[in-house]
C-alpha angles and dihedrals in degrees: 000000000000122000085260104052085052094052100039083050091049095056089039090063099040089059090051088046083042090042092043096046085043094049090043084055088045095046092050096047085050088056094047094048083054090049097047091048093040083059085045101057089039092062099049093053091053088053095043087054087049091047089046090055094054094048094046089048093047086046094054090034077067103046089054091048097048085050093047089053090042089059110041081047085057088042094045084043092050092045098047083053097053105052079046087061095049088047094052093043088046085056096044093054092053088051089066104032115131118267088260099037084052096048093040086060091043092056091049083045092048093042085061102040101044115102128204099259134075118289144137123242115216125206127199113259090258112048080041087064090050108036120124113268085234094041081092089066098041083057092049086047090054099050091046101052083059089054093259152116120235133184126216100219115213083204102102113220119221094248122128100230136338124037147289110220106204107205106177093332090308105119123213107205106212100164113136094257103054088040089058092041100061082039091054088054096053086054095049088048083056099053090048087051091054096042107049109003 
């Protein structure tokens, strides 16, 4: 083999050992990129998968929440309409109470509601047709155990039941429906205290 053979051969196998050393650096560069990445990817699935539970978990955490709501506003509905039902059914019941039993709830009404000034009282025509002969007297009693004076007027009011007391021009409406009305608010205000308070 000539000297330049040899050295042409020479240079050609250092640049195999020098290729080869450079593609097993290459190689292994390339290995350690794919590991690294693979890490990489590893980790944000994991968090992904971590993300995914809390969401799933928030999201749940919702939908027991919205159901929860959904339920106390059925409860708090059935129970307005409950105590609607009982009002009504207690109006009702007053309605058609006997003339005694009637007049027997007007004068405990009317022992609550009198003041101790000068006023009238005014009935309904026709509860005026059918009161007591001695209900006049129960109403004087009443106003005097409060320290007043009351007048039974004989001018019917257009009400349907119960009484107007008249103190000064300032009327107190005391009819069976305005009387269970204030009464159904401060049920109402019960139940909300129960429920959310």
């Amino acid at each position: 083999m000539t000297g330049l053979e040899k050295i042409t051969s020479q240079i050609l196998e250092e640049a195999k050992t020098s290729a080869a050393m450079k593609l097993e650096t290459a190689q292994k560069q390339a290995d350690d990129i794919l590991a690294k990445a693979r890490e990489e990817c590893a980790a944000m699935e994991a968090e992904a998968a971590e993300k995914n539970a809390v969401l799933k978990e928030n999201y749940a955490g919702r939908i027991k929440s919205s159901a929860e709501q959904q339920r106390r506003t059925a409860i708090l509905r059935a129970k307005q309409e409950m105590i609607s039902e009982v009002i009504a059914q207690a109006y009702v019941t007053l309605r058609q109470l006997d003339t005694e039993g009637y007049f027997r709830t007007m004068e405990r009404i009317l022992k609550t509601y009198v003041l101790a000034e000068t006023g009238e009282i005014y009935f309904s025509a026709e509860d005026l047709s059918r009161m007591p002969s001695d209900f006049e007297e129960k109403i004087i009693a009443a106003e005097a155990a409060k320290g007043g004076s009351l007048v039974l007027s004989k001018e019917p009011k257009a009400i349907e039941d119960g009484f107007i007391l008249v103190y000064g021009g300032i009327e107190e409406n005391c009819t069976l429906k305005a009387l269970l009305d204030a009464k159904k608010d401060e049920l109402q205000d019960k139940v909300n205290e129960i429920l959310f308070l």
